[in-house]
mmCIF file of C-alpha atoms in Angstrom:
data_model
loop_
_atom_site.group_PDB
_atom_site.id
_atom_site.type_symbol
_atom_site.label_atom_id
_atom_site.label_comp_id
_atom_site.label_asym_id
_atom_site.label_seq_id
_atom_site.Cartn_x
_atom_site.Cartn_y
_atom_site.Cartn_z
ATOM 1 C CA UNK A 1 10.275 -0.377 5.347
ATOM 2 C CA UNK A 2 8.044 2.641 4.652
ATOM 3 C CA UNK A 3 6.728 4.732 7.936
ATOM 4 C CA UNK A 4 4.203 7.040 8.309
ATOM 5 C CA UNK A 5 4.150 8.040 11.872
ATOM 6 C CA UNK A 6 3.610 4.783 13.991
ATOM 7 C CA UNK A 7 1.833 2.923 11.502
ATOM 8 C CA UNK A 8 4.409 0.706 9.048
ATOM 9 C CA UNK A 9 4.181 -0.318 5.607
ATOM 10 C CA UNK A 10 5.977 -3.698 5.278
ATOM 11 C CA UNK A 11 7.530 -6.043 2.008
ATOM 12 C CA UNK A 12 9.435 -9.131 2.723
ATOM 13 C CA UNK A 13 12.954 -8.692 2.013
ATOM 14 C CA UNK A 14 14.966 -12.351 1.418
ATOM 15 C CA UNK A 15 11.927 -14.009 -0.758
ATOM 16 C CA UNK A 16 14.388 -15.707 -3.680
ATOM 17 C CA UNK A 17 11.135 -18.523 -5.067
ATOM 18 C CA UNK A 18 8.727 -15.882 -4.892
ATOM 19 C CA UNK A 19 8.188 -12.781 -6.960
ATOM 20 C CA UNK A 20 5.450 -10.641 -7.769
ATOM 21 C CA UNK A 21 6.003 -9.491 -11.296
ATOM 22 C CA UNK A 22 3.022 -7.221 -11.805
ATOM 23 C CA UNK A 23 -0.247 -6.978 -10.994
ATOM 24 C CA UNK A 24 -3.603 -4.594 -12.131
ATOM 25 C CA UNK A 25 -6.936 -4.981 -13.618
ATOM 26 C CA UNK A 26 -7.783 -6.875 -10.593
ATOM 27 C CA UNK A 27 -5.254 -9.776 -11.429
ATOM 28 C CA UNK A 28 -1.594 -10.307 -10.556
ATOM 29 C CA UNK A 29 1.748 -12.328 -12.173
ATOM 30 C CA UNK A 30 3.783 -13.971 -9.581
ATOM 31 C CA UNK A 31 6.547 -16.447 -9.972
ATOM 32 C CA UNK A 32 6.869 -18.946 -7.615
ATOM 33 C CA UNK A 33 9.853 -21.312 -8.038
ATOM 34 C CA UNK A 34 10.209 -21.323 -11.602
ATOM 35 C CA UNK A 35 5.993 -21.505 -11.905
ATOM 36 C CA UNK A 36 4.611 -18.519 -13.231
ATOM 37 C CA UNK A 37 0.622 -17.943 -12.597
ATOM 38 C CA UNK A 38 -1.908 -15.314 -13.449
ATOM 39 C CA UNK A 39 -4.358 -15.077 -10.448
ATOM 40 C CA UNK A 40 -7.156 -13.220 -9.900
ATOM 41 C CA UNK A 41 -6.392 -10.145 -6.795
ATOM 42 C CA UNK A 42 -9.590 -8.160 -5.609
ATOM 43 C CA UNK A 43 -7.086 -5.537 -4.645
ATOM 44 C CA UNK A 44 -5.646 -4.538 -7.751
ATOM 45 C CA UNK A 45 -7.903 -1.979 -9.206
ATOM 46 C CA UNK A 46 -5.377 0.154 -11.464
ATOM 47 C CA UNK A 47 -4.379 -0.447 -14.719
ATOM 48 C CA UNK A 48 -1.482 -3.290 -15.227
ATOM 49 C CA UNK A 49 1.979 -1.761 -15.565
ATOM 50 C CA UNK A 50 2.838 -4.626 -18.319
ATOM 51 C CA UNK A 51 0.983 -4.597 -21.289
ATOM 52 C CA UNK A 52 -1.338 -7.577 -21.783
ATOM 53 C CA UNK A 53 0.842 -9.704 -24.398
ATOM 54 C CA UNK A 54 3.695 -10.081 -21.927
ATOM 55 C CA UNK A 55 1.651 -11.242 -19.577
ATOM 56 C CA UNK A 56 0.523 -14.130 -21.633
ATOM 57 C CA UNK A 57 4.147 -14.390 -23.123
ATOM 58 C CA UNK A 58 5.568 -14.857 -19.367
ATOM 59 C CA UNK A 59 2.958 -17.291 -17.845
ATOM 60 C CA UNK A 60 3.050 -21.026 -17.545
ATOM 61 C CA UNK A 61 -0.839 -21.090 -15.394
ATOM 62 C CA UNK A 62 -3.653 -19.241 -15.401
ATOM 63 C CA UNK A 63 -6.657 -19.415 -12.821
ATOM 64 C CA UNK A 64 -10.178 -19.030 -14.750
ATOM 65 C CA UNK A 65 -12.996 -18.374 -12.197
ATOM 66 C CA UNK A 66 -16.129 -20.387 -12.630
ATOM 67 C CA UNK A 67 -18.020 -18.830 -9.640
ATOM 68 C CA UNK A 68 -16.869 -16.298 -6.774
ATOM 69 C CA UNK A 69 -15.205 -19.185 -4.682
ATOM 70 C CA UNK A 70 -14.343 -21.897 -7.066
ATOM 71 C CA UNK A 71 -12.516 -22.131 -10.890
ATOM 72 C CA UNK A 72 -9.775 -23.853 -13.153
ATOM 73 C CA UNK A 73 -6.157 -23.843 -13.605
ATOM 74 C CA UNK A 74 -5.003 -23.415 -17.791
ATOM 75 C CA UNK A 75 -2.203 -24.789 -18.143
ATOM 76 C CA UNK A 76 -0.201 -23.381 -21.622
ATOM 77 C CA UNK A 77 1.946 -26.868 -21.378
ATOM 78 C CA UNK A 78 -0.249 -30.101 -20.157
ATOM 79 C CA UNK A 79 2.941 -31.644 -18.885
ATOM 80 C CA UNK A 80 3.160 -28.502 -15.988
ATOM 81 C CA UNK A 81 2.998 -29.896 -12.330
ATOM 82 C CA UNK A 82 -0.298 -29.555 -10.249
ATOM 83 C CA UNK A 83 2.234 -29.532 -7.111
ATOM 84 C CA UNK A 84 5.853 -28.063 -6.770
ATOM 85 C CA UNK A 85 9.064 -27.428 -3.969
ATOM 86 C CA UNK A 86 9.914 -23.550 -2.782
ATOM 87 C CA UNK A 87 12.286 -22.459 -0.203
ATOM 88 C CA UNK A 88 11.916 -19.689 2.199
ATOM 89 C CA UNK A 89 15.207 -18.623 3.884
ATOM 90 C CA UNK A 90 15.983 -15.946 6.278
ATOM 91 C CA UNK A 91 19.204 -15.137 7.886
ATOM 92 C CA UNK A 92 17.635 -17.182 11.317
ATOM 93 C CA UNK A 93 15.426 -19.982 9.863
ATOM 94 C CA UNK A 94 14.903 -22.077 6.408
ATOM 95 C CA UNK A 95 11.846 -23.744 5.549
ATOM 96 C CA UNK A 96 10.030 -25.805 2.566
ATOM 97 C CA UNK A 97 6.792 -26.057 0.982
ATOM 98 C CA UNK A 98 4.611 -27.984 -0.967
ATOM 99 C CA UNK A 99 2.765 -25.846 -3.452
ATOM 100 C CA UNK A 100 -0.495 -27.089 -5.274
ATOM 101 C CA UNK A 101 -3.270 -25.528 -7.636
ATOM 102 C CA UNK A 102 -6.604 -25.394 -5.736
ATOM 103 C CA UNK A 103 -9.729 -24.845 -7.049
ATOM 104 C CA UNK A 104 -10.554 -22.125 -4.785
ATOM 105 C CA UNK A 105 -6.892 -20.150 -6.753
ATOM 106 C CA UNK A 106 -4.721 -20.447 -3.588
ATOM 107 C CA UNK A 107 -1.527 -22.385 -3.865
ATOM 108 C CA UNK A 108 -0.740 -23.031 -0.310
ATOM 109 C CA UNK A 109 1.116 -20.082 0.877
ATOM 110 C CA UNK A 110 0.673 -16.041 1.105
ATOM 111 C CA UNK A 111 4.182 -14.438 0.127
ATOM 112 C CA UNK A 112 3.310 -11.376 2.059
ATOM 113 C CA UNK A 113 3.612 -13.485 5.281
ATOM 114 C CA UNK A 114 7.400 -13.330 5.010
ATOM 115 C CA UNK A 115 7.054 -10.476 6.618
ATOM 116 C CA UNK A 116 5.463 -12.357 9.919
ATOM 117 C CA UNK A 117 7.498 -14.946 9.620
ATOM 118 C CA UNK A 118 10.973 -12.782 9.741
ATOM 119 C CA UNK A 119 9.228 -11.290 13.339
ATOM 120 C CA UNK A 120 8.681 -14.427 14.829
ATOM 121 C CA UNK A 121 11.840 -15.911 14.053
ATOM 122 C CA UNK A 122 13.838 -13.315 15.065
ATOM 123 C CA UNK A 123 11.891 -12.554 18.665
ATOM 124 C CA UNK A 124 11.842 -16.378 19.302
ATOM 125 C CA UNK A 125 15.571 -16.625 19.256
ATOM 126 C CA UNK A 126 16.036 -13.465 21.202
ATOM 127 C CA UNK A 127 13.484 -14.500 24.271
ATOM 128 C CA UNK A 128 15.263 -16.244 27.322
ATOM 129 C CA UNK A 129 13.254 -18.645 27.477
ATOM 130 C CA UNK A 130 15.178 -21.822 25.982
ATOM 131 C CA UNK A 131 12.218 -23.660 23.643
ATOM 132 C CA UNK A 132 9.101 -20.999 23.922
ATOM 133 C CA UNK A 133 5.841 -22.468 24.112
ATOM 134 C CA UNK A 134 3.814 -21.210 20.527
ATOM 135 C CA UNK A 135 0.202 -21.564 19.075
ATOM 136 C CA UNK A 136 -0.203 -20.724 15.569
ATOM 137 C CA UNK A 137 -4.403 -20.335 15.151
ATOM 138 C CA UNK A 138 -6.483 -20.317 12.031
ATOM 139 C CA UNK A 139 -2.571 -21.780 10.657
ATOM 140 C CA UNK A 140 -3.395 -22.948 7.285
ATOM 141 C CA UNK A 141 -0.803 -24.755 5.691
ATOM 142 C CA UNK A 142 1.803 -24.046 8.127
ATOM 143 C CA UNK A 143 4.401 -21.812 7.130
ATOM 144 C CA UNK A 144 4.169 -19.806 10.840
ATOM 145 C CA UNK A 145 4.318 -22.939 12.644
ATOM 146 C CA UNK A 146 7.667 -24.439 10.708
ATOM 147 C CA UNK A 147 9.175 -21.257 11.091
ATOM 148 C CA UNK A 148 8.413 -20.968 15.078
ATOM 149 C CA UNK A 149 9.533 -24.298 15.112
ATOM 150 C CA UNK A 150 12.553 -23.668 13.004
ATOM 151 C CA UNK A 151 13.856 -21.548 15.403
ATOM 152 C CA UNK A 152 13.661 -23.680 18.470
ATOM 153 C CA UNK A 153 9.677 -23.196 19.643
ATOM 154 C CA UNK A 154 7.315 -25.905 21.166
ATOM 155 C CA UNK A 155 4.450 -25.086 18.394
ATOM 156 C CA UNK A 156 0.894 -26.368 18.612
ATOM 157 C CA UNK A 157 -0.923 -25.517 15.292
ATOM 158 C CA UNK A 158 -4.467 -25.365 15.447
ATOM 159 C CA UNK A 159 -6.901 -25.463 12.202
ATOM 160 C CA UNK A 160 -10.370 -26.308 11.649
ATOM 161 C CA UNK A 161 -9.501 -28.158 7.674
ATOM 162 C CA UNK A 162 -8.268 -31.767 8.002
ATOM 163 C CA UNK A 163 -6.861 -31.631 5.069
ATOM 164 C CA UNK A 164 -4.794 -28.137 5.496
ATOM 165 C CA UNK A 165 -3.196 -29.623 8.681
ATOM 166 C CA UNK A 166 -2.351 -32.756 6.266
ATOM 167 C CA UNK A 167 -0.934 -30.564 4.209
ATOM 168 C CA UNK A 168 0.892 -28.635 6.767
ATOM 169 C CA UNK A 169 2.436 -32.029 8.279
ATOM 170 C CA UNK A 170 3.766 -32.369 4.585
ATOM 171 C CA UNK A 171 5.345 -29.224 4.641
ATOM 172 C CA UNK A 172 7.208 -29.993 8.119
ATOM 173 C CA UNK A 173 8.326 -33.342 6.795
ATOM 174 C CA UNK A 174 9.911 -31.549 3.465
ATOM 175 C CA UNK A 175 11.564 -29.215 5.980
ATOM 176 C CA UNK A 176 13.264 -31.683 8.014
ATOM 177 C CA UNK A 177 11.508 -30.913 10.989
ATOM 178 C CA UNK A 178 9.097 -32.440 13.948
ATOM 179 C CA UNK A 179 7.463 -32.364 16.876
ATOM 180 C CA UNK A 180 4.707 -29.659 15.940
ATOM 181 C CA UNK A 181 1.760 -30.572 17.519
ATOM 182 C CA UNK A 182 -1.784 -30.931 15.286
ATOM 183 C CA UNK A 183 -4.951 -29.678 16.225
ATOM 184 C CA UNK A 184 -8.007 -29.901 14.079
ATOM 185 C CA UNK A 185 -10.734 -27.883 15.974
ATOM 186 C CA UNK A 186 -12.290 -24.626 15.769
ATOM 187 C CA UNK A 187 -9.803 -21.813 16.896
ATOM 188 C CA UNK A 188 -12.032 -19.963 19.220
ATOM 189 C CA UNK A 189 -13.231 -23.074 21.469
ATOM 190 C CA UNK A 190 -9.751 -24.196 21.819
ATOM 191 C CA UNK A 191 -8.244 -20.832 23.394
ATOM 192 C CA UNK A 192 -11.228 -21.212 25.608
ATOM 193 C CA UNK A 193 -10.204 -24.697 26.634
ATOM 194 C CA UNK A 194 -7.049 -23.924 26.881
ATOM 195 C CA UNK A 195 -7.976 -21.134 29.491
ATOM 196 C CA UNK A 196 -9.642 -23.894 31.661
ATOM 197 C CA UNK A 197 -6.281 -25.907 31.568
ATOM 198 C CA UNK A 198 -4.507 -23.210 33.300
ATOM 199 C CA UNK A 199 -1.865 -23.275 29.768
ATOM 200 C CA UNK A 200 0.200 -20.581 28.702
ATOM 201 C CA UNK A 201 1.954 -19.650 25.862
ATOM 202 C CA UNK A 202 5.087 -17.379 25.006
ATOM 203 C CA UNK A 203 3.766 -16.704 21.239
ATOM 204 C CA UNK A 204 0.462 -16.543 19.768
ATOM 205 C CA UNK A 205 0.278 -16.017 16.602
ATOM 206 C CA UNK A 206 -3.632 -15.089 14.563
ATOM 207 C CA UNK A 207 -3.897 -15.027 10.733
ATOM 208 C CA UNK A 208 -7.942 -15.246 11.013
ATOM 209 C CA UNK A 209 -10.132 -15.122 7.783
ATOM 210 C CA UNK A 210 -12.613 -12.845 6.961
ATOM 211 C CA UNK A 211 -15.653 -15.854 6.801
ATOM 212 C CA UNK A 212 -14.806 -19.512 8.246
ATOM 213 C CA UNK A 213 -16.543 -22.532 9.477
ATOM 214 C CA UNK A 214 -14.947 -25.150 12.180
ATOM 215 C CA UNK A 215 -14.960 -28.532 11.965
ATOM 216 C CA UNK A 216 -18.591 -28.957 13.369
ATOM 217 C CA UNK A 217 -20.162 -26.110 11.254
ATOM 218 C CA UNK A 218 -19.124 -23.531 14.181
ATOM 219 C CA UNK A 219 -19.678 -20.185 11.959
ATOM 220 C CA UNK A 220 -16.627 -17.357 12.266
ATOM 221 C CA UNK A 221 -16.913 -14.166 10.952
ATOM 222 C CA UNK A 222 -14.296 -11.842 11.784
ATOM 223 C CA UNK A 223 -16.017 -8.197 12.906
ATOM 224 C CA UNK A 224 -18.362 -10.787 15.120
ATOM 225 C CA UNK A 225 -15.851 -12.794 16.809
ATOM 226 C CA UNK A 226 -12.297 -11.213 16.659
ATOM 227 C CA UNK A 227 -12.807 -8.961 19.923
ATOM 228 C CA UNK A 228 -14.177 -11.957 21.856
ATOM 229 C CA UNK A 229 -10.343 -13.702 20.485
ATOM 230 C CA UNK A 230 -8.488 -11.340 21.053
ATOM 231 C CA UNK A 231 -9.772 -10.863 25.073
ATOM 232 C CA UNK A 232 -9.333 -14.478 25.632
ATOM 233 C CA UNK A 233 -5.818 -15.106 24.014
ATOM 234 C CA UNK A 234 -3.965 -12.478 25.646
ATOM 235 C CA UNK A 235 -5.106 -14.114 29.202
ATOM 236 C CA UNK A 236 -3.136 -17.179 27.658
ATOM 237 C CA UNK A 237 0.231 -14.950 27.169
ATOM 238 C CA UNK A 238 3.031 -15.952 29.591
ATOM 239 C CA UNK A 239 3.531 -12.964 32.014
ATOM 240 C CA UNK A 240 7.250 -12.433 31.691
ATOM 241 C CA UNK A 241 8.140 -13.114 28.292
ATOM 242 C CA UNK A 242 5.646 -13.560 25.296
ATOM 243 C CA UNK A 243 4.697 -12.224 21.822
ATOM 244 C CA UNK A 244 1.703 -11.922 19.976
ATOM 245 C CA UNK A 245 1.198 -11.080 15.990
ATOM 246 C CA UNK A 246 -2.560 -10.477 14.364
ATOM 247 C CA UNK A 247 -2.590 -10.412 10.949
ATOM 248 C CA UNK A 248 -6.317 -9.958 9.103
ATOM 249 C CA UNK A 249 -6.622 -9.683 5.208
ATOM 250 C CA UNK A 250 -10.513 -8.443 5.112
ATOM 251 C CA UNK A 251 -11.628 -5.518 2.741
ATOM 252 C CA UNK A 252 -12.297 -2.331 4.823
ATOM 253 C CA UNK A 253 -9.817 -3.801 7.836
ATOM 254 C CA UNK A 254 -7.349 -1.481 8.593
ATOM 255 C CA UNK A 255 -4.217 -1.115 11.199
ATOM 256 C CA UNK A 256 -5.998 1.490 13.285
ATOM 257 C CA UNK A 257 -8.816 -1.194 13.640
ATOM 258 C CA UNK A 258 -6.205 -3.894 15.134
ATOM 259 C CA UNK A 259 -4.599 -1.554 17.166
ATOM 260 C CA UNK A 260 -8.035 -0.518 18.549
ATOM 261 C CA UNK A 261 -8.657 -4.558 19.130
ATOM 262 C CA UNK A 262 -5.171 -5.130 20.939
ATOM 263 C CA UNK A 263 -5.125 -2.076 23.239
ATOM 264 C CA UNK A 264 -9.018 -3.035 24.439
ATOM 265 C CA UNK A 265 -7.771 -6.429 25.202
ATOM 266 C CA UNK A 266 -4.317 -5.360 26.579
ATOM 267 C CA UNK A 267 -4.469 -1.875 27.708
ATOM 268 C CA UNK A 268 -1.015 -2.056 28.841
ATOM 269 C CA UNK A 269 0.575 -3.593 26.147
ATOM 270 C CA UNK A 270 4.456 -2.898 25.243
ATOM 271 C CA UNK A 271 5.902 -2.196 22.002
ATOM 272 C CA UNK A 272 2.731 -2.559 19.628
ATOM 273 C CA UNK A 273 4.122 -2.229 16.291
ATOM 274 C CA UNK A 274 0.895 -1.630 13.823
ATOM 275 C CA UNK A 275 0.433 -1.474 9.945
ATOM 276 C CA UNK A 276 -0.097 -2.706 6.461
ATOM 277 C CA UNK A 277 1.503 -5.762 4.320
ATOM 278 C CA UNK A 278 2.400 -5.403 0.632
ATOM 279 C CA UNK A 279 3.916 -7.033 -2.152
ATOM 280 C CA UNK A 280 6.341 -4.636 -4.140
ATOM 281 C CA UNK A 281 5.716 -5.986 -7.672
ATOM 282 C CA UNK A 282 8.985 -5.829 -10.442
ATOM 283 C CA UNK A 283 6.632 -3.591 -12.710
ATOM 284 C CA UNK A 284 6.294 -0.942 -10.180
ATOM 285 C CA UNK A 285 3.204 -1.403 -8.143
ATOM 286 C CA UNK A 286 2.607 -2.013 -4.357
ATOM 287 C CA UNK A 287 0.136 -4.820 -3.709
ATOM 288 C CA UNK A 288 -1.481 -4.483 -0.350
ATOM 289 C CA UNK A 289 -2.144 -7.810 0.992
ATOM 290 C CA UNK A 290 -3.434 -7.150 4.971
ATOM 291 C CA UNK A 291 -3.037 -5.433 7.904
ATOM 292 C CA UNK A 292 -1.375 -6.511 11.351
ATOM 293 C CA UNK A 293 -0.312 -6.327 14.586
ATOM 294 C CA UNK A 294 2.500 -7.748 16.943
ATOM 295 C CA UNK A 295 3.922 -6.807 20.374
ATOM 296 C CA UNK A 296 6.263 -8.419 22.353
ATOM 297 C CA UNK A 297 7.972 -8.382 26.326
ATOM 298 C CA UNK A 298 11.283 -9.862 26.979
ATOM 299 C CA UNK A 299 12.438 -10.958 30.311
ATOM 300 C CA UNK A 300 15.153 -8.867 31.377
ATOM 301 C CA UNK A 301 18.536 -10.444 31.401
ATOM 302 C CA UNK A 302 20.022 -12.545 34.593
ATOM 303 C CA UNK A 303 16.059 -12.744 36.342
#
């Protein structure tokens, strides 16, 4: 962990099927499992640290765009999978996923959430609070929810893709794990619903994109809609013991903008931890992959 006053720079630190192996020239070489893919990364505006033949010596995929939001995978050897197994472990929690080649270049999982996932574990097993009551919004394919549930949480994961909660049920079934409870609806009128039913929640956890549509064409867009969020899902926080993590990945986002969006919704929030995600690549470079921010109160001991 890198500081620079109160704002942190953060890498996850126990990633074993994951590495980033370098990245410029607004692409980037990761390894996942033993799967090796050249993607395209907005980010990476620098030169590459590796010179161009190893990267096509090293690489078993590579993602060709055809447009800004769609392209194809090249395989180097046709008999490559289109899906694959990796493991995520940390000292608290282990969990499984199901990787796959999209055609919008994601693969079901952002490394740099490690990181998230390492907070939530660890503050779920330190709260007093015997199974704490989590909702994972905007939760993709899952990886926040199994680990929540992993270590002992009630989780209700809401998502507004059918097929991206299908997915995510997948991934709890390859981890051994149940009881996570699947919501297909559009994040924002949930929370609001869920403020009529009087529920409350110890975690609540945000990974919003920058653009999004629900599942009946309800339009998000992050700058528009994130401060009305973040007001109403703080009134859903458990009084005594809770825990809340935003995480955004939107060019021109940055910590000082989530802090600004937590304290305006909490103004007496306790130990706000603020800052930036990034992937340290093997080559040298630091890949910054989003910015966040997570508080938490714990119930003192014996009340």
């Amino acid at each position: 962990m890198l500081t620079n006053g109160n704002i942190q720079l953060l890498t996850p630190q126990y990633w074993e099927d994951y590495e980033l192996i370098d990245c410029g020239d607004f692409e980037k070489l990761e390894r996942f499992g033993n799967i090796v893919l050249i993607r395209p990364e907005p980010q990476a505006v620098w030169p590459k640290g590796l010179p161009e033949v190893e990267w096509v010596r090293r690489h078993d995929i590579r993602f060709k765009g055809r447009s800004a939001t769609s392209g194809d995978w090249i395989k180097k050897k046709p008999q490559l999978p289109d899906r694959w197994h990796i493991e995520y472990s940390n000292p608290i929690i282990t969990i499984k996923l199901r990787l796959g080649l999209t055609s919008f270049k994601h693969v079901g999982v952002f490394p740099e959430q490690a990181v998230n996932w390492d907070y939530i574990s660890e503050t779920i097993k330190s709260f007093n609070t015997a199974q704490p009551k989590v909702l994972n919004l905007f939760a993709y394919t899952g990886g926040a929810s199994l680990v929540a549930r992993a270590a002992g949480a009630d989780v209700t994961h809401v998502d507004s893709i059918k097929q991206v909660v299908t997915w995510a049920n997948e991934n709890q079934e390859l981890s051994r794990l149940s009881g996570i409870r699947w919501v297909v609806e559009d994040a924002l009128k949930f929370v609001k619903r869920e403020l009529k039913r009087g529920n409350r929640y110890h975690g609540i956890i945000l990974d919003p994109p920058a653009y999004g549509h629900g599942p009946k064409g309800e339009k998000w867009k992050l700058e528009d809609h994130i401060a009305e969020m973040m007001r109403d899902v703080v009134q859903l926080l458990d009084p005594r013991e809770h825990f809340l993590m935003l995480n955004t990945y939107s060019l021109g986002f940055s910590s000082v903008i989530v802090e600004n969006l937590i304290k305006s919704a909490m103004p007496n929030v306790q130990n706000l931890e603020t800052g930036e995600l990034f992937l340290q690549a093997t080559a040298g470079s630091k890949l910054p992959l989003g910015v966040f921010g997570k508080f938490s109160k714990h119930e003192k001991r014996g009340k």
